[in-house]
C-alpha cells in the first residue's frame, strides 16, 4: 500500500529509513532543493501506511530536439519495502510523466558498471545499455548510460547503442 | 565605472585563462593570472572580482571582501561583475550588501531602460528573495511585471537557467509575495511572535485581507487568460481558497476547465476532486470518485484511508483521536490534550471530522497555518453497522481487483506488477475502526455489551489473515505495527501465540519441501519467523520477569539468526540480510536483562553481551543501520565515545542527518565523556586511548596508530562544527534555490522552501550545538589559551571544543566565555514554542527512550532511568517515539512533555557561558582589573542567574523524582546516579555563590553589572558589608555541600561498581562515571577559576590596606577570605576524592579476577575482555565469537582511557584549587 505523492522538503527529516541504507546517497540540501525547484513533478515519494518513507525517485527533463528526454537521477527503496516491485512502480511513473507531461523521446539513467543487480533490474524494465561513460564515477568507475525509448521516438532511433565508449566531458548535459 | 578595454580581444585573452583556472579549482594559479592581468588593466572590475573569487576559494575571506568592497565603491553595472561580486558576498553571508549592490546598479541603469534594466531589476527581486523580504519583493515584482508588459520583446531567462520569464509569471511573483506576507501574518498571529521586518506590510494588514488580495489577482489573471499557468499555479490557487474556507470554490476550480488545463495527469485530477469533495462535506460524491480512482490503482493507501473516512466518518482518525483521549481520560483521570480536538461527550459521536489527504495540503502553504476545517458528521454518527458492511464489501471488491491487476500487469513492461497489499491492509484498518467504535459505544453505555471483545478478536483475525498472506514480506511487521500496538494484553497474547504457530507450521512445511537444502521456501519460512518475532516485540511481548529470561530470549533469537546465514551466502555486504532484525531484537532482550539487574554494576555483563552480539552481526553485515545504532548507544553508555562515533561513521551520516540523527545518536556520547589529552598522563591512559578510535570498532585491532588519538580529540569539535555549518550554509544559500523556484514558476515550492528555511533556522539541534560549542569554548578556551599551573593541564587547541581537558586560568576562561556568550544572544533563548524538533526519534531502539535531559546529560540520565525501572527492550511498536515525525507530534502528550524538557535544557546550557563570563568577570572587576564591565550581548551575572533560576522553577517534576530517588536510595542502601536535575541544581549553587561573592566584593550599587557603559571602573570601596559577607559564605557552603553530595553519590557508585566488576574484566557502568565526568569537566573548573580570581581580588584588597597603613582586612573581607579558603579546600578535597575513586576503580579493573588487588599484575585489556567473555559464557549468555571478544577489548581499552582522562582531570582541578 503506497501513497504516491510529490517529494517535499519535510521528507528530508523523515527519510532516514531509506537513506540509512548505505547504497542510498544522502546529498546536500542545495541538491534536493534544486531538483524540487526545477522538476517537482519528477520528484516523488512513496509513503507507507505509517506515513513512513518506502522509497522515492528524483529525476528531471533535459536535452534538445530529439534528445529531449527524462532522466532518472536517483531511485531507491527502503530495505523494509524491497521485493514488492516498488522501484518498478516509481520508474513507471517517471516514464509516464516523461511521456505525457513533457513529451520526451526517451528516458535515461546512469548506473555503475559493477552494479549488476541494478543493471539487470533496469533491463527487466525495458532499458538497454546505450553507451559506456568511462570514469564517470569520480574517475574510479565506468558508468552505463541506459535508455528506454518512449512512444514519441517512433523509430526507436534514440536507443541504437553507441559502439564507442565516451568520456564524461563528452556528455551532452550535467 | 570601469572603462572598456581598448582591445577587447587582448582583454579576452587575459581573462579566459583565469576562468579556466577557477573552473579547474586551481585557485593559486587563478590568483597569479589575476595579478598579471591587473598589471595591464589595474582598474578593471571584472579582473578584480575574479581575484576576489580566487581569494575566497583559498580561504582568504577578509582579503576577498576587501577587493569586492573596492569594486562596489565604483558602483558597477556590468552583469558579470555583479554576479561574481554577489558570489563572494554570499559566501561571506553579506546578503544585505548584495541587495544594495543590485539596487544601486538598477537605479543607475533604470533611466536607460531596455534589457539590462530589466535584468538588473530581476536581480534586485532575487536579492530581496535571498533576504526573505516579502514586502520589497512585491514592490519589485510589480515593477517587473509592468516593465515586461511594456516591452514584451525583452525577456529575462529564469535564474539557474531555463525558459524566459513571462509577464504572466511576474504577475505570479507579485501574488506569491503577497501570499508570503499573509503567511507571515498568520504565523505571527498564531505564535504571538512578531514577524521579522520586511515580511509583513508596514501598515498592519489582516492576513485575511492579504489572502483576499492575492486571490483577487489570481482570479483576474485566470479570467483574462482563460487558463492557469499549470499545476503549480492551480495548487497555490486551491491553497489560498482553502485557507479562506472556500472549499466548494476550490472544488469548482479543479473540476472546471481551469483544472482540466492545469493538471495533465487525469488520475491526479480525479483524486484532487475526490479530496475536495470530501472536504466540502459531499461524502457520497467523494467516495464515488475515490472508488473510481482505486479501480485504476487499488493500492493507493491515501485514497483507501480517505475512502474509509468517507464511508465511516465517525471512525476517521480525527474522531478516533477523541475516542482514544476519552479512553485515556477514563483510565488516568486526565483530560484530553489541550491541542487535540475537544473530548467528545460519550454519546453522541463527535459532530465533525476532518478528511485528510497529503494531496491537498501544500507543505508550507497557507491552509497549513490554520486549524483544519472539519466536516459535519451525518446524523447517525457515520459508523452504523450497515455502513461497516458496505465498507467491507467495497474493500473486498478492491481486494479482488488488486489480485486481478497484479496478475494482468505481470506481463507488461517486462517486470512484475507491484505487490498490492493495500486493500488487504485496509481490511485490518477497518477491523480496528470497528473495534474503536465498539469500545467508544461501550464506554458511552450503549452498543456492544462485551465492551468490544468480539471486535478485538476480529482485529486479531484480520491481522492473522494479513500475516498469512504477506508474512514473508520484509515489510509485514512494519505494515501492521500501528494496528497491533492498539491491542489489549489478552488479545496481544492470543495474537502472538497464533502467529508463532503459523510461523512454526510454515517452517515445518518449508523444511519438508526444500528437503533442508535452503531454497526459496526456506527463505520465505525464515522471513515468516522473523516477522513473527517482530510482531511479538511490537506487542510488547514477551514480558521478561528476570535477567535469565532476557538471556534466554536473546539466545533463541540469535539461534534463529544463525539459521539465516546459509541462506545469504554471496549476498552483497551492503544489502540487508535475510534476518538482520534479529540481532537487534536479541540485543534488546539483553538490555532488558540489564534493566532487570539488581545494580548498575550487575547490568554491565548483559550490556557487554549485547554489544558482543551486535559486533558479531555487523562483522558480516557492516552497514546494518539498526545494529550500528544500537552498538553505538551501548558504547556511549559504557564510556567509549570514539567507538560510538566509529559505529555511526559506518552509516555515513551527513548533511540533513546531522540534524535528524547525529544530534541525538552521536552528540550525547561526545558530550558526556572527556577527550583524551596528550598521553603521558596518569597511568598510561593515553596509549590505551588509541585503539578506540579505530575506523571500525568491530573490525579487529587495527588502528592502534597514534594518529587516531588526535582524531578522537577532534570528534566533538568536528561534530559541532559540521552541524553548525549545515544550518549556516542553508541560511546563506536558501535564497538561491528559492529564486530558482520563482524563475521556473514552481510556486508551491516558494511557499515550501520558505517554511523549510524557517524550520531549519528554528531547529532544536541548532540551539543545542550553538550552546554546546559556546560552553566548550568557555571551559576549554579556543586554542593556545594559557592554563593554570596545574600538573596535567592541557589545551591542545583547535577551537570548537576540540581542545583537551584541563582547567583554564581565570583570565583565559573570562576571555573565552565572554566571546562565547556574545554569540548566544539572550533574546534568542530557546523555548519550546519557538523551536522545531527535527530529531528522527524513530531510529532509537526501544530501550533508548528519548531522554528528557539534553544531550550533555543523556548518558547519566539513561543509567538513572535504569535504576528507576524505566528501561525495557520490548514493545517498539508501543513506544510513542516509534512513529514517523513523533518528535513534533501535536497530539502526543509524551512528545509535548519531551519538547518542553528539551527546550528548558537547551536554554539552561545557553545561559551557562553567560554565567561563566559573569562569574569570572565579576571577580576580575573587583580586583580592579577593569575587565569586569559588562560586555555587549552578554548577560550580567545577576540576570543570568535569575534566568537560570527561572528555568529551574519549572523543574517540579524532576525535583520530586530526585527526592523520591533519594528516599529510595536511603532505604535500599543503593546509591542513585546523579542525573541532569542534580547537575543543573549544582549550576544554580555555583553561580548563585558566585553572585553572592560578587555582591560582597563589588556591591550592586557600584558593580558594573547595572552600568554597562561605565567608562573606567572606580577603585572598589572598602568592603564593610558584613551581612553580604555572611551571605556569600553561606552560598559558598551551599556550593561545597552540593558538590560533596553529588561527588559522594557518584564516587560511591563508581566504588561499588568497581568492587563488583572483577569477574567481567572490571568494566564499569557509565552512570556515576558520567556524573563525575560532568562535574569534573564543567562545574569544578569554573569553581576553580572563580576561587582563583576571588583570592586574587582579596589579595589586591589586602595590598591596598597595607599601603594605607592598616595591615589587616576589614571584618567583612576577612570573613569572605575565610569562606573562600574553606570552599577551595573543600572543593579540592572533593576533586581528590574523585581522583582516588577513579584510580581505585582503574586498579580494580586492572587487577580484575582475583579482587585481592594489591600486587597482582595489571590485566591487559585483551585479558580483561577475555575474562568478560568467559564470564558471559559461564552465565548462559549467547555464544560470542573471537571477533566479538576483540570488539569488547576495544571497549575495555576505551573505558580505561576515559577513566585515566578523568583521573588527570581530577588532579588538574585539585591542583588548581590548592
JSON list of N, CA, C and O in Angstrom, two decimals, chain B residues 811-829:
[
{"chain": "B", "resi": 811, "resn": "UNK", "atom": "N", "xyz": [41.73, 34.31, 33.71]},
{"chain": "B", "resi": 811, "resn": "UNK", "atom": "CA", "xyz": [41.74, 35.27, 32.61]},
{"chain": "B", "resi": 811, "resn": "UNK", "atom": "C", "xyz": [41.34, 34.62, 31.30]},
{"chain": "B", "resi": 811, "resn": "UNK", "atom": "O", "xyz": [40.53, 35.15, 30.54]},
{"chain": "B", "resi": 812, "resn": "UNK", "atom": "N", "xyz": [41.93, 33.47, 31.05]},
{"chain": "B", "resi": 812, "resn": "UNK", "atom": "CA", "xyz": [41.64, 32.77, 29.79]},
{"chain": "B", "resi": 812, "resn": "UNK", "atom": "C", "xyz": [40.17, 32.37, 29.75]},
{"chain": "B", "resi": 812, "resn": "UNK", "atom": "O", "xyz": [39.51, 32.49, 28.71]},
{"chain": "B", "resi": 813, "resn": "UNK", "atom": "N", "xyz": [39.65, 31.92, 30.88]},
{"chain": "B", "resi": 813, "resn": "UNK", "atom": "CA", "xyz": [38.26, 31.50, 30.90]},
{"chain": "B", "resi": 813, "resn": "UNK", "atom": "C", "xyz": [37.34, 32.69, 30.68]},
{"chain": "B", "resi": 813, "resn": "UNK", "atom": "O", "xyz": [36.36, 32.61, 29.96]},
{"chain": "B", "resi": 814, "resn": "UNK", "atom": "N", "xyz": [37.69, 33.83, 31.29]},
{"chain": "B", "resi": 814, "resn": "UNK", "atom": "CA", "xyz": [36.86, 35.01, 31.12]},
{"chain": "B", "resi": 814, "resn": "UNK", "atom": "C", "xyz": [36.82, 35.44, 29.66]},
{"chain": "B", "resi": 814, "resn": "UNK", "atom": "O", "xyz": [35.74, 35.64, 29.09]},
{"chain": "B", "resi": 815, "resn": "UNK", "atom": "N", "xyz": [37.99, 35.53, 29.07]},
{"chain": "B", "resi": 815, "resn": "UNK", "atom": "CA", "xyz": [38.06, 35.97, 27.67]},
{"chain": "B", "resi": 815, "resn": "UNK", "atom": "C", "xyz": [37.25, 35.01, 26.79]},
{"chain": "B", "resi": 815, "resn": "UNK", "atom": "O", "xyz": [36.44, 35.43, 25.96]},
{"chain": "B", "resi": 816, "resn": "UNK", "atom": "N", "xyz": [37.47, 33.70, 27.03]},
{"chain": "B", "resi": 816, "resn": "UNK", "atom": "CA", "xyz": [36.79, 32.71, 26.19]},
{"chain": "B", "resi": 816, "resn": "UNK", "atom": "C", "xyz": [35.28, 32.77, 26.41]},
{"chain": "B", "resi": 816, "resn": "UNK", "atom": "O", "xyz": [34.49, 32.72, 25.46]},
{"chain": "B", "resi": 817, "resn": "UNK", "atom": "N", "xyz": [34.86, 32.90, 27.66]},
{"chain": "B", "resi": 817, "resn": "UNK", "atom": "CA", "xyz": [33.43, 32.86, 27.95]},
{"chain": "B", "resi": 817, "resn": "UNK", "atom": "C", "xyz": [32.73, 34.12, 27.45]},
{"chain": "B", "resi": 817, "resn": "UNK", "atom": "O", "xyz": [31.60, 34.05, 26.96]},
{"chain": "B", "resi": 818, "resn": "UNK", "atom": "N", "xyz": [33.39, 35.26, 27.57]},
{"chain": "B", "resi": 818, "resn": "UNK", "atom": "CA", "xyz": [32.76, 36.49, 27.08]},
{"chain": "B", "resi": 818, "resn": "UNK", "atom": "C", "xyz": [32.54, 36.39, 25.56]},
{"chain": "B", "resi": 818, "resn": "UNK", "atom": "O", "xyz": [31.45, 36.68, 25.05]},
{"chain": "B", "resi": 819, "resn": "UNK", "atom": "N", "xyz": [33.57, 35.92, 24.88]},
{"chain": "B", "resi": 819, "resn": "UNK", "atom": "CA", "xyz": [33.44, 35.78, 23.43]},
{"chain": "B", "resi": 819, "resn": "UNK", "atom": "C", "xyz": [32.36, 34.77, 23.07]},
{"chain": "B", "resi": 819, "resn": "UNK", "atom": "O", "xyz": [31.55, 34.98, 22.16]},
{"chain": "B", "resi": 820, "resn": "UNK", "atom": "N", "xyz": [32.33, 33.67, 23.83]},
{"chain": "B", "resi": 820, "resn": "UNK", "atom": "CA", "xyz": [31.37, 32.61, 23.52]},
{"chain": "B", "resi": 820, "resn": "UNK", "atom": "C", "xyz": [29.95, 33.07, 23.84]},
{"chain": "B", "resi": 820, "resn": "UNK", "atom": "O", "xyz": [29.02, 32.85, 23.05]},
{"chain": "B", "resi": 821, "resn": "UNK", "atom": "N", "xyz": [29.77, 33.73, 24.98]},
{"chain": "B", "resi": 821, "resn": "UNK", "atom": "CA", "xyz": [28.43, 34.15, 25.38]},
{"chain": "B", "resi": 821, "resn": "UNK", "atom": "C", "xyz": [27.87, 35.19, 24.42]},
{"chain": "B", "resi": 821, "resn": "UNK", "atom": "O", "xyz": [26.67, 35.22, 24.15]},
{"chain": "B", "resi": 822, "resn": "UNK", "atom": "N", "xyz": [28.76, 36.02, 23.88]},
{"chain": "B", "resi": 822, "resn": "UNK", "atom": "CA", "xyz": [28.29, 37.06, 22.97]},
{"chain": "B", "resi": 822, "resn": "UNK", "atom": "C", "xyz": [27.64, 36.46, 21.72]},
{"chain": "B", "resi": 822, "resn": "UNK", "atom": "O", "xyz": [26.86, 37.11, 21.03]},
{"chain": "B", "resi": 823, "resn": "UNK", "atom": "N", "xyz": [27.97, 35.21, 21.45]},
{"chain": "B", "resi": 823, "resn": "UNK", "atom": "CA", "xyz": [27.37, 34.57, 20.28]},
{"chain": "B", "resi": 823, "resn": "UNK", "atom": "C", "xyz": [26.04, 33.91, 20.61]},
{"chain": "B", "resi": 823, "resn": "UNK", "atom": "O", "xyz": [25.42, 33.28, 19.75]},
{"chain": "B", "resi": 824, "resn": "UNK", "atom": "N", "xyz": [25.59, 34.02, 21.86]},
{"chain": "B", "resi": 824, "resn": "UNK", "atom": "CA", "xyz": [24.31, 33.43, 22.24]},
{"chain": "B", "resi": 824, "resn": "UNK", "atom": "C", "xyz": [23.40, 34.54, 22.77]},
{"chain": "B", "resi": 824, "resn": "UNK", "atom": "O", "xyz": [23.28, 34.73, 23.97]},
{"chain": "B", "resi": 825, "resn": "UNK", "atom": "N", "xyz": [22.81, 35.31, 21.86]},
{"chain": "B", "resi": 825, "resn": "UNK", "atom": "CA", "xyz": [22.01, 36.46, 22.31]},
{"chain": "B", "resi": 825, "resn": "UNK", "atom": "C", "xyz": [20.88, 36.00, 23.24]},
{"chain": "B", "resi": 825, "resn": "UNK", "atom": "O", "xyz": [20.15, 35.07, 22.91]},
{"chain": "B", "resi": 826, "resn": "UNK", "atom": "N", "xyz": [20.76, 36.65, 24.39]},
{"chain": "B", "resi": 826, "resn": "UNK", "atom": "CA", "xyz": [19.73, 36.24, 25.35]},
{"chain": "B", "resi": 826, "resn": "UNK", "atom": "C", "xyz": [18.32, 36.32, 24.75]},
{"chain": "B", "resi": 826, "resn": "UNK", "atom": "O", "xyz": [17.45, 35.54, 25.14]},
{"chain": "B", "resi": 827, "resn": "UNK", "atom": "N", "xyz": [18.12, 37.21, 23.80]},
{"chain": "B", "resi": 827, "resn": "UNK", "atom": "CA", "xyz": [16.79, 37.33, 23.20]},
{"chain": "B", "resi": 827, "resn": "UNK", "atom": "C", "xyz": [16.39, 36.07, 22.42]},
{"chain": "B", "resi": 827, "resn": "UNK", "atom": "O", "xyz": [15.22, 35.82, 22.19]},
{"chain": "B", "resi": 828, "resn": "UNK", "atom": "N", "xyz": [17.39, 35.33, 21.99]},
{"chain": "B", "resi": 828, "resn": "UNK", "atom": "CA", "xyz": [17.10, 34.10, 21.22]},
{"chain": "B", "resi": 828, "resn": "UNK", "atom": "C", "xyz": [17.05, 32.86, 22.11]},
{"chain": "B", "resi": 828, "resn": "UNK", "atom": "O", "xyz": [17.12, 31.74, 21.62]},
{"chain": "B", "resi": 829, "resn": "UNK", "atom": "N", "xyz": [16.97, 33.06, 23.40]},
{"chain": "B", "resi": 829, "resn": "UNK", "atom": "CA", "xyz": [16.97, 31.92, 24.32]},
{"chain": "B", "resi": 829, "resn": "UNK", "atom": "C", "xyz": [15.93, 30.89, 23.87]},
{"chain": "B", "resi": 829, "resn": "UNK", "atom": "O", "xyz": [14.78, 31.24, 23.61]}
]
